[in-house]
CSV table of N, CA and C in Angstrom, one decimal:
chain,number,residue,atom,x,y,z
A,22,MET,N,1.0,-1.1,0.0
A,22,MET,CA,-0.1,0.0,0.1
A,22,MET,C,0.9,1.2,-0.1
A,23,GLU,N,0.7,2.3,-1.0
A,23,GLU,CA,1.4,3.5,-0.8
A,23,GLU,C,0.8,4.5,0.2
A,24,THR,N,1.6,5.4,0.4
A,24,THR,CA,1.2,6.6,1.3
A,24,THR,C,0.3,7.4,0.4
A,25,ALA,N,-0.9,7.7,0.9
A,25,ALA,CA,-1.9,8.5,0.3
A,25,ALA,C,-1.9,9.9,1.0
A,26,THR,N,-1.8,11.0,0.1
A,26,THR,CA,-1.8,12.3,0.5
A,26,THR,C,-2.8,13.2,-0.3
A,27,ASN,N,-3.1,14.2,0.4
A,27,ASN,CA,-4.0,15.2,-0.3
A,27,ASN,C,-3.6,16.6,0.2
A,28,PRO,N,-2.7,17.1,-0.7
A,28,PRO,CA,-2.0,18.4,-0.3
A,28,PRO,C,-3.0,19.4,-0.2
A,29,ALA,N,-4.1,19.6,-0.8
A,29,ALA,CA,-5.1,20.6,-0.5
A,29,ALA,C,-5.6,20.4,0.7
A,30,SER,N,-6.0,19.4,1.3
A,30,SER,CA,-6.7,19.3,2.5
A,30,SER,C,-5.6,19.1,3.8
A,31,GLY,N,-4.5,18.5,3.4
A,31,GLY,CA,-3.5,18.2,4.6
A,31,GLY,C,-3.9,16.7,4.9
A,32,ALA,N,-4.7,15.9,4.4
A,32,ALA,CA,-4.9,14.7,4.8
A,32,ALA,C,-4.0,13.7,4.3
A,33,TYR,N,-3.5,12.6,5.1
A,33,TYR,CA,-2.7,11.7,4.6
A,33,TYR,C,-2.8,10.4,5.3
A,34,VAL,N,-2.2,9.3,4.8
A,34,VAL,CA,-2.1,8.0,5.5
A,34,VAL,C,-0.8,7.4,5.2
A,35,TYR,N,-0.4,6.9,6.4
A,35,TYR,CA,0.8,6.1,6.5
A,35,TYR,C,0.6,4.5,6.6
A,36,PRO,N,0.8,3.7,5.8
A,36,PRO,CA,0.6,2.4,6.0
A,36,PRO,C,1.7,2.0,7.0
A,37,PRO,N,1.6,0.9,7.9
A,37,PRO,CA,2.6,0.6,8.8
A,37,PRO,C,4.0,0.6,8.3
A,38,GLY,N,4.9,1.3,9.1
A,38,GLY,CA,6.2,1.3,8.6
A,38,GLY,C,6.7,2.2,7.4
A,39,THR,N,5.8,3.2,7.1
A,39,THR,CA,6.2,4.1,6.1
A,39,THR,C,6.4,5.5,6.5
A,40,ALA,N,6.1,5.8,7.7
A,40,ALA,CA,6.3,7.2,8.2
A,40,ALA,C,7.9,7.4,8.3
A,41,GLU,N,8.3,8.6,8.2
A,41,GLU,CA,9.9,8.9,8.4
A,41,GLU,C,10.3,8.1,9.8
A,42,LEU,N,11.5,7.5,9.4
A,42,LEU,CA,12.0,6.6,10.7
A,42,LEU,C,13.5,7.1,10.9
A,43,ARG,N,13.7,7.5,12.3
A,43,ARG,CA,14.9,8.0,12.7
A,43,ARG,C,15.5,7.0,14.0
A,44,TRP,N,16.6,7.4,14.2
A,44,TRP,CA,17.2,6.6,15.4
A,44,TRP,C,17.9,7.4,16.2
A,45,THR,N,17.8,7.3,17.6
A,45,THR,CA,18.6,7.7,18.7
A,45,THR,C,19.1,6.7,19.3
A,46,GLY,N,20.5,6.3,19.2
A,46,GLY,CA,21.1,4.9,19.7
A,46,GLY,C,20.1,3.8,19.2
A,47,GLU,N,19.6,2.9,20.1
A,47,GLU,CA,18.9,1.8,19.7
A,47,GLU,C,17.4,2.0,19.6
A,48,THR,N,17.0,3.3,20.0
A,48,THR,CA,15.6,3.5,20.0
A,48,THR,C,15.2,3.9,18.7
A,49,CYS,N,14.2,3.4,18.0
A,49,CYS,CA,13.7,3.7,16.7
A,49,CYS,C,12.5,4.7,16.9
A,50,THR,N,12.5,5.8,16.0
A,50,THR,CA,11.3,6.7,16.1
A,50,THR,C,10.7,6.9,14.7
A,51,PHE,N,9.5,6.6,14.8
A,51,PHE,CA,8.6,6.9,13.4
A,51,PHE,C,7.9,8.2,13.7
A,52,PHE,N,8.1,9.3,12.8
A,52,PHE,CA,7.4,10.4,13.0
A,52,PHE,C,6.1,10.4,12.3
A,53,LEU,N,4.9,10.2,13.1
A,53,LEU,CA,3.5,10.0,12.2
A,53,LEU,C,3.1,11.3,11.9
A,54,ALA,N,3.2,12.3,12.8
A,54,ALA,CA,2.5,13.6,12.5
A,54,ALA,C,3.5,14.8,13.1
A,55,SER,N,3.9,15.6,12.2
A,55,SER,CA,4.9,16.7,12.6
A,55,SER,C,4.1,18.0,12.6
A,56,GLY,N,4.7,19.0,13.1
A,56,GLY,CA,3.9,20.4,13.2
A,56,GLY,C,3.5,20.7,11.9
A,57,GLU,N,4.5,20.6,10.9
A,57,GLU,CA,4.1,21.0,9.5
A,57,GLU,C,3.0,20.3,9.0
A,58,GLN,N,2.9,18.9,9.4
A,58,GLN,CA,1.7,18.2,8.9
A,58,GLN,C,0.4,18.4,9.6
A,59,THR,N,0.4,18.8,10.7
A,59,THR,CA,-0.8,19.2,11.5
A,59,THR,C,-1.1,20.8,11.6
A,60,LYS,N,-0.4,21.6,10.8
A,60,LYS,CA,-0.6,23.2,10.9
A,60,LYS,C,-0.3,23.5,12.4
A,61,GLU,N,0.6,23.0,12.9
A,61,GLU,CA,1.3,23.3,14.1
A,61,GLU,C,0.4,23.0,15.4
A,62,ALA,N,-0.5,22.1,15.1
A,62,ALA,CA,-1.5,21.6,16.3
A,62,ALA,C,-0.8,20.5,17.1
A,63,PHE,N,-0.1,19.8,16.6
A,63,PHE,CA,0.6,18.7,17.5
A,63,PHE,C,1.6,17.8,16.6
A,64,SER,N,2.4,17.2,17.5
A,64,SER,CA,3.4,16.1,16.9
A,64,SER,C,3.0,14.7,17.5
A,65,LEU,N,3.1,13.6,16.7
A,65,LEU,CA,2.8,12.3,17.2
A,65,LEU,C,3.9,11.5,16.8
A,66,ILE,N,4.6,10.7,17.7
A,66,ILE,CA,5.7,9.8,17.4
A,66,ILE,C,5.3,8.5,18.0
A,67,ASP,N,5.8,7.6,17.2
A,67,ASP,CA,5.8,6.1,17.4
A,67,ASP,C,7.2,5.6,17.9
A,68,GLU,N,7.6,5.3,19.3
A,68,GLU,CA,8.9,4.7,19.4
A,68,GLU,C,9.0,3.3,20.0
A,69,ARG,N,9.9,2.8,19.5
A,69,ARG,CA,10.3,1.3,20.0
A,69,ARG,C,11.7,1.4,20.7
A,70,ALA,N,11.7,1.0,21.8
A,70,ALA,CA,13.1,1.0,22.6
A,70,ALA,C,13.1,-0.4,23.3
A,71,ARG,N,14.5,-0.6,23.8
A,71,ARG,CA,14.8,-2.0,24.5
A,71,ARG,C,15.2,-1.8,25.9
A,72,ARG,N,15.2,-2.7,26.8
A,72,ARG,CA,15.4,-2.7,28.2
A,72,ARG,C,16.6,-1.8,28.4
A,73,GLY,N,16.5,-1.0,29.5
A,73,GLY,CA,17.5,-0.3,30.0
A,73,GLY,C,17.6,1.1,29.3
A,74,GLU,N,17.0,1.3,28.1
A,74,GLU,CA,17.0,2.7,27.5
A,74,GLU,C,16.5,3.6,28.5
A,75,VAL,N,17.1,4.9,28.7
A,75,VAL,CA,16.7,5.8,29.5
A,75,VAL,C,16.8,7.2,29.1
A,76,VAL,N,15.8,8.0,29.4
A,76,VAL,CA,15.6,9.4,29.0
A,76,VAL,C,15.8,10.1,30.5
A,77,PRO,N,17.0,10.7,30.6
A,77,PRO,CA,17.3,11.2,32.0
A,77,PRO,C,16.2,12.4,32.3
A,78,LEU,N,16.2,12.7,33.7
A,78,LEU,CA,15.5,13.8,34.3
A,78,LEU,C,15.8,15.1,33.4
A,79,HIS,N,14.7,15.6,33.0
A,79,HIS,CA,14.8,16.9,32.3
A,79,HIS,C,13.4,17.7,32.4
A,80,GLN,N,13.5,18.8,32.0
A,80,GLN,CA,12.4,19.8,32.1
A,80,GLN,C,12.3,20.6,30.8
A,81,HIS,N,11.1,20.9,30.4
A,81,HIS,CA,10.9,21.8,29.3
A,81,HIS,C,9.4,22.4,29.4
A,82,ASP,N,9.1,23.3,28.4
A,82,ASP,CA,7.8,24.1,28.6
A,82,ASP,C,6.6,23.3,27.8
A,83,ASP,N,7.1,22.3,27.0
A,83,ASP,CA,6.1,21.5,26.1
A,83,ASP,C,5.6,20.4,26.8
A,84,ILE,N,4.2,20.1,26.5
A,84,ILE,CA,3.5,19.0,27.2
A,84,ILE,C,3.9,17.8,26.3
A,85,GLU,N,3.8,16.7,27.3
A,85,GLU,CA,4.2,15.4,26.5
A,85,GLU,C,3.2,14.5,27.2
A,86,SER,N,2.5,13.5,26.3
A,86,SER,CA,1.8,12.5,26.7
A,86,SER,C,2.2,11.1,26.1
A,87,TRP,N,2.2,10.0,26.8
A,87,TRP,CA,2.6,8.6,26.3
A,87,TRP,C,1.6,7.8,26.4
A,88,TYR,N,1.3,6.9,25.4
A,88,TYR,CA,0.6,5.9,25.5
A,88,TYR,C,1.4,4.6,25.2
A,89,VAL,N,1.4,3.7,26.3
A,89,VAL,CA,2.2,2.4,26.1
A,89,VAL,C,1.5,1.5,25.5
A,90,ILE,N,2.0,1.1,24.4
A,90,ILE,CA,1.4,0.0,23.4
A,90,ILE,C,1.8,-1.4,23.9
A,91,GLU,N,3.2,-1.5,23.9
A,91,GLU,CA,3.8,-2.7,24.4
A,91,GLU,C,4.9,-2.5,25.3
A,92,GLY,N,5.0,-3.6,26.5
A,92,GLY,CA,6.0,-3.5,27.4
A,92,GLY,C,5.7,-2.7,28.6
A,93,GLU,N,6.8,-2.4,29.3
A,93,GLU,CA,6.6,-1.6,30.6
A,93,GLU,C,7.6,-0.6,30.7
A,94,ILE,N,7.1,0.6,31.2
A,94,ILE,CA,8.0,1.9,31.4
A,94,ILE,C,8.0,2.3,32.8
A,95,ALA,N,9.0,2.8,33.3
A,95,ALA,CA,9.0,3.2,34.7
A,95,ALA,C,9.2,4.8,34.5
A,96,PHE,N,8.3,5.6,35.0
A,96,PHE,CA,8.2,7.0,34.7
A,96,PHE,C,8.6,7.6,36.0
A,97,TYR,N,9.6,8.6,35.9
A,97,TYR,CA,10.0,9.4,37.2
A,97,TYR,C,9.3,10.7,36.8
A,98,ILE,N,8.4,11.3,37.6
A,98,ILE,CA,7.8,12.7,37.4
A,98,ILE,C,7.7,13.5,38.5
A,99,ASP,N,8.1,14.6,38.4
A,99,ASP,CA,8.0,15.5,39.7
A,99,ASP,C,8.5,15.2,40.9
A,100,GLY,N,9.7,14.4,40.9
A,100,GLY,CA,10.4,14.1,42.2
A,100,GLY,C,9.8,12.7,42.8
A,101,LYS,N,8.8,12.1,42.1
A,101,LYS,CA,8.3,10.9,42.6
A,101,LYS,C,9.1,9.5,42.0
A,102,PRO,N,9.1,8.5,42.9
A,102,PRO,CA,9.9,7.4,42.3
A,102,PRO,C,9.3,6.8,41.2
A,103,GLY,N,10.1,6.1,40.7
A,103,GLY,CA,9.5,5.4,39.3
A,103,GLY,C,8.2,4.6,39.5
A,104,VAL,N,7.1,5.2,38.6
A,104,VAL,CA,5.9,4.5,38.5
A,104,VAL,C,5.9,3.7,37.4
A,105,LEU,N,5.5,2.5,37.5
A,105,LEU,CA,5.5,1.4,36.4
A,105,LEU,C,4.2,1.6,35.6
A,106,ALA,N,4.4,1.9,34.3
A,106,ALA,CA,3.3,2.1,33.3
A,106,ALA,C,3.4,0.8,32.3
A,107,PRO,N,2.5,-0.2,32.5
A,107,PRO,CA,2.5,-1.4,31.5
A,107,PRO,C,1.8,-0.9,30.5
A,108,ALA,N,1.7,-1.8,29.4
A,108,ALA,CA,0.8,-1.7,28.2
A,108,ALA,C,-0.5,-1.3,28.6
A,109,GLY,N,-1.1,-0.3,27.9
A,109,GLY,CA,-2.3,0.2,28.1
A,109,GLY,C,-2.3,1.4,29.1
A,110,SER,N,-1.2,1.9,29.5
A,110,SER,CA,-1.1,3.0,30.4
A,110,SER,C,-1.1,4.2,29.6
A,111,PHE,N,-1.7,5.2,30.1
A,111,PHE,CA,-1.4,6.7,29.7
A,111,PHE,C,-0.9,7.6,30.7
A,112,VAL,N,0.2,8.3,30.2
A,112,VAL,CA,1.0,9.1,31.0
A,112,VAL,C,0.9,10.6,30.4
A,113,HIS,N,0.5,11.6,31.2
A,113,HIS,CA,0.7,12.9,30.9
A,113,HIS,C,1.6,14.0,31.7
A,114,VAL,N,2.5,14.6,31.1
A,114,VAL,CA,3.4,15.6,31.8
A,114,VAL,C,3.2,16.8,31.3
A,115,PRO,N,2.5,17.8,32.2
A,115,PRO,CA,2.3,19.4,31.7
A,115,PRO,C,3.7,19.9,31.6
A,116,GLY,N,3.8,21.0,30.8
A,116,GLY,CA,5.0,21.5,30.6
A,116,GLY,C,5.7,22.1,32.0
A,117,GLY,N,6.9,22.2,32.0
A,117,GLY,CA,7.6,22.6,33.3
A,117,GLY,C,7.8,21.8,34.3
A,118,VAL,N,7.2,20.4,34.2
A,118,VAL,CA,7.3,19.4,35.2
A,118,VAL,C,8.6,18.6,34.9
A,119,VAL,N,9.5,18.4,35.8
A,119,VAL,CA,10.7,17.5,35.6
A,119,VAL,C,10.2,15.8,35.5
A,120,HIS,N,10.8,15.2,34.5
A,120,HIS,CA,10.5,13.9,34.2
A,120,HIS,C,11.5,13.3,33.6
A,121,GLY,N,11.5,11.8,33.5
A,121,GLY,CA,12.4,11.0,32.7
A,121,GLY,C,11.8,9.7,32.7
A,122,PHE,N,12.3,8.7,32.1
A,122,PHE,CA,11.8,7.3,32.2
A,122,PHE,C,12.9,6.3,31.6
A,123,ARG,N,12.5,5.1,32.1
A,123,ARG,CA,13.5,3.9,31.7
A,123,ARG,C,12.5,2.8,31.3
A,124,ILE,N,13.1,2.0,30.1
A,124,ILE,CA,12.4,0.8,29.6
A,124,ILE,C,12.8,-0.3,30.7
A,125,GLU,N,11.6,-0.9,31.1
A,125,GLU,CA,12.0,-2.0,32.2
A,125,GLU,C,11.7,-3.3,31.7
A,126,SER,N,10.8,-3.4,30.6
A,126,SER,CA,10.7,-4.7,30.0
A,126,SER,C,11.6,-5.1,28.8
A,127,GLU,N,11.7,-6.3,28.2
A,127,GLU,CA,12.7,-6.5,27.3
A,127,GLU,C,12.7,-5.5,26.1
A,128,SER,N,11.4,-5.1,25.8
A,128,SER,CA,11.3,-4.1,24.7
A,128,SER,C,9.9,-3.3,25.1
A,129,ALA,N,9.9,-2.1,24.5
A,129,ALA,CA,8.7,-1.5,24.7
A,129,ALA,C,8.2,-0.6,23.4
A,130,ARG,N,7.0,-0.4,23.2
A,130,ARG,CA,6.5,0.5,22.1
A,130,ARG,C,5.6,1.7,22.7
A,131,TYR,N,5.6,2.8,22.4
A,131,TYR,CA,4.8,3.7,22.9
A,131,TYR,C,4.7,4.8,21.8
A,132,LEU,N,3.6,5.6,22.0
A,132,LEU,CA,3.3,6.7,21.2
A,132,LEU,C,3.5,8.0,22.2
A,133,ILE,N,4.0,9.0,21.6
A,133,ILE,CA,4.2,10.3,22.3
A,133,ILE,C,3.5,11.3,21.6
A,134,LEU,N,2.6,12.0,22.2
A,134,LEU,CA,1.8,13.1,21.6
A,134,LEU,C,2.5,14.3,22.5
A,135,THR,N,2.7,15.3,21.4
A,135,THR,CA,3.6,16.4,22.0
A,135,THR,C,3.4,17.7,21.1
A,136,THR,N,4.0,18.8,21.5
A,136,THR,CA,4.0,19.9,20.7
A,136,THR,C,4.7,19.8,19.5
A,137,PRO,N,4.5,20.5,18.5
A,137,PRO,CA,5.5,20.7,17.1
A,137,PRO,C,6.9,21.1,17.5
A,138,ARG,N,6.9,22.0,18.4
A,138,ARG,CA,8.5,22.3,18.9
A,138,ARG,C,9.1,21.2,19.4
A,139,HIS,N,8.3,20.5,20.3
A,139,HIS,CA,9.2,19.3,21.0
A,139,HIS,C,9.4,18.1,19.9
A,140,GLY,N,8.4,18.1,18.9
A,140,GLY,CA,8.7,17.0,17.9
A,140,GLY,C,10.0,17.4,17.1
A,141,ARG,N,10.3,18.6,16.9
A,141,ARG,CA,11.3,19.1,16.1
A,141,ARG,C,12.6,18.7,17.1
A,142,PHE,N,12.4,18.8,18.5
A,142,PHE,CA,13.6,18.4,19.1
A,142,PHE,C,13.9,17.0,19.0
A,143,TYR,N,12.9,16.0,18.9
A,143,TYR,CA,13.1,14.7,18.8
A,143,TYR,C,13.8,14.3,17.5
A,144,ARG,N,13.5,15.0,16.4
A,144,ARG,CA,14.2,14.9,15.1
A,144,ARG,C,15.5,15.6,15.2
A,145,ALA,N,15.9,16.6,16.0
A,145,ALA,CA,17.2,17.1,16.2
A,145,ALA,C,18.2,16.2,16.9
A,146,ILE,N,17.5,15.2,17.7
A,146,ILE,CA,18.5,14.4,18.3
A,146,ILE,C,18.5,13.0,18.0
A,147,SER,N,18.1,12.9,16.6
A,147,SER,CA,18.1,11.7,15.9
A,147,SER,C,18.7,11.6,14.7
A,148,LEU,N,19.1,10.3,14.2
A,148,LEU,CA,19.6,10.3,12.8
A,148,LEU,C,18.7,9.5,11.9
A,149,PRO,N,18.7,9.9,10.7
A,149,PRO,CA,17.9,9.1,9.7
A,149,PRO,C,18.3,7.5,9.6
A,150,SER,N,17.4,6.9,9.4
A,150,SER,CA,17.7,5.4,9.3
A,150,SER,C,18.3,5.1,7.9
A,151,ARG,N,19.1,4.0,7.7
A,151,ARG,CA,19.6,3.6,6.5
A,151,ARG,C,18.6,2.9,5.7
A,152,PRO,N,18.7,2.6,4.5
A,152,PRO,CA,17.7,1.8,3.6
A,152,PRO,C,17.3,0.7,4.2
A,153,GLY,N,16.1,0.3,4.2
A,153,GLY,CA,15.6,-1.1,4.9
A,153,GLY,C,15.1,-0.8,6.3
A,154,GLY,N,15.3,0.5,6.8
A,154,GLY,CA,14.9,0.9,8.1
A,154,GLY,C,16.1,0.5,9.1
A,155,LEU,N,17.2,0.0,8.7
A,155,LEU,CA,18.4,0.0,9.5
A,155,LEU,C,18.7,1.2,10.2
A,156,PRO,N,19.4,1.0,11.4
A,156,PRO,CA,19.9,2.1,12.3
A,156,PRO,C,21.2,2.6,11.4
A,157,PRO,N,21.5,3.9,11.8
A,157,PRO,CA,22.6,4.5,11.1
A,157,PRO,C,23.8,3.8,11.6
A,158,LEU,N,25.1,3.9,10.8
A,158,LEU,CA,26.3,3.2,11.3
A,158,LEU,C,27.1,4.2,12.3
A,159,GLU,N,26.7,5.4,12.3
A,159,GLU,CA,27.4,6.4,13.3
A,159,GLU,C,26.4,6.5,14.4
A,160,SER,N,26.8,7.1,15.6
A,160,SER,CA,26.1,7.4,16.7
A,160,SER,C,25.9,9.0,16.7
A,161,ILE,N,24.6,9.3,17.4
A,161,ILE,CA,24.6,10.8,17.5
A,161,ILE,C,25.7,11.4,18.6
A,162,GLU,N,25.9,12.4,18.3
A,162,GLU,CA,27.2,13.1,19.1
A,162,GLU,C,26.6,13.7,20.3
A,163,TRP,N,27.3,13.6,21.4
A,163,TRP,CA,26.5,14.2,22.7
A,163,TRP,C,26.4,15.8,22.4
A,164,ALA,N,27.4,16.4,21.8
A,164,ALA,CA,27.4,17.8,21.6
A,164,ALA,C,26.3,18.2,20.6
A,165,LYS,N,25.8,17.3,19.7
A,165,LYS,CA,24.5,17.6,18.9
A,165,LYS,C,23.3,17.6,19.9
A,166,ILE,N,23.2,16.7,20.8
A,166,ILE,CA,22.2,16.6,21.7
A,166,ILE,C,22.1,17.9,22.6
A,167,GLN,N,23.3,18.0,23.1
A,167,GLN,CA,23.3,19.5,23.9
A,167,GLN,C,22.9,20.8,23.2
A,168,GLN,N,23.3,20.8,21.9
A,168,GLN,CA,22.9,21.9,21.2
A,168,GLN,C,21.3,21.9,21.0
A,169,ALA,N,20.7,20.7,20.7
A,169,ALA,CA,19.5,20.6,20.5
A,169,ALA,C,18.8,21.0,21.8
A,170,CYS,N,19.2,20.5,22.8
A,170,CYS,CA,18.6,20.9,24.2
A,170,CYS,C,18.3,22.4,24.3
A,171,GLY,N,19.6,23.1,23.9
A,171,GLY,CA,19.7,24.7,24.1
A,171,GLY,C,18.8,25.1,23.1
A,172,ASP,N,18.6,24.7,21.9
A,172,ASP,CA,17.9,25.2,20.8
A,172,ASP,C,16.3,25.1,21.1
A,173,PHE,N,15.9,24.1,21.9
A,173,PHE,CA,14.5,23.8,22.0
A,173,PHE,C,13.9,23.7,23.3
A,174,GLY,N,14.9,24.4,24.3
A,174,GLY,CA,14.5,24.6,25.7
A,174,GLY,C,14.4,23.4,26.6
A,175,VAL,N,15.2,22.5,26.3
A,175,VAL,CA,15.2,21.3,27.2
A,175,VAL,C,16.4,21.4,28.1
A,176,ASP,N,16.0,21.5,29.5
A,176,ASP,CA,17.1,21.7,30.5
A,176,ASP,C,17.3,20.1,31.3
A,177,LEU,N,18.5,19.6,31.0
A,177,LEU,CA,18.7,18.2,31.5
A,177,LEU,C,19.2,18.4,33.0
A,178,LYS,N,18.4,17.7,33.9
A,178,LYS,CA,18.7,17.8,35.2
A,178,LYS,C,19.4,16.7,36.0
A,179,GLY,N,19.6,15.7,35.1
A,179,GLY,CA,20.6,14.6,35.7
A,179,GLY,C,20.0,13.2,35.6
A,180,PRO,N,20.7,12.2,36.0
A,180,PRO,CA,20.2,10.7,35.9
A,180,PRO,C,19.1,10.5,36.6
A,181,LEU,N,18.3,9.4,36.3
A,181,LEU,CA,17.2,8.8,37.0
A,181,LEU,C,17.7,8.3,38.3
A,182,PRO,N,17.0,8.5,39.2
A,182,PRO,CA,17.2,7.7,40.7
A,182,PRO,C,17.4,6.2,40.2
A,183,ASP,N,18.2,5.6,41.3
A,183,ASP,CA,18.5,4.3,41.1
A,183,ASP,C,17.2,3.5,41.1
A,184,ALA,N,17.1,2.4,40.3
A,184,ALA,CA,15.9,1.6,40.3
A,184,ALA,C,15.7,0.6,41.5
A,185,SER,N,16.9,0.5,42.1
A,185,SER,CA,16.8,-0.5,43.3
A,185,SER,C,16.2,0.1,44.8
């Protein structure tokens, strides 16, 4: 099935696996809806990550909501210890709240609904896939992530508390 678009209305359909695919380390990110595609209404991201993948504690003014499709994720929000969110869980973090998370199951898949600006941040800290959806051969440089944090208002606060 081909991607169907209607430039006049802005409507489009991505069959499975056809959205833009990028990688941050071993985490693969499908960009389902960008600010440009939604007339700056929202961004929607489909991520797949493996056990132990961590997003450190950070803070920004953009809202983020997660819907866990597969696996289990421990969320650390607003100074609270990790709250386990299994498949079917919905997590919402308003702008300005310190948060981070860790993949606790063998793998996890989750949707992230966020602002167009924060969607652009996700793109800035990732690299395009190689043909066939393979991860890039190079790694994202820490300096590039730090630059993106500055550009998009993401304040890194530190590592997640110990899981034990």
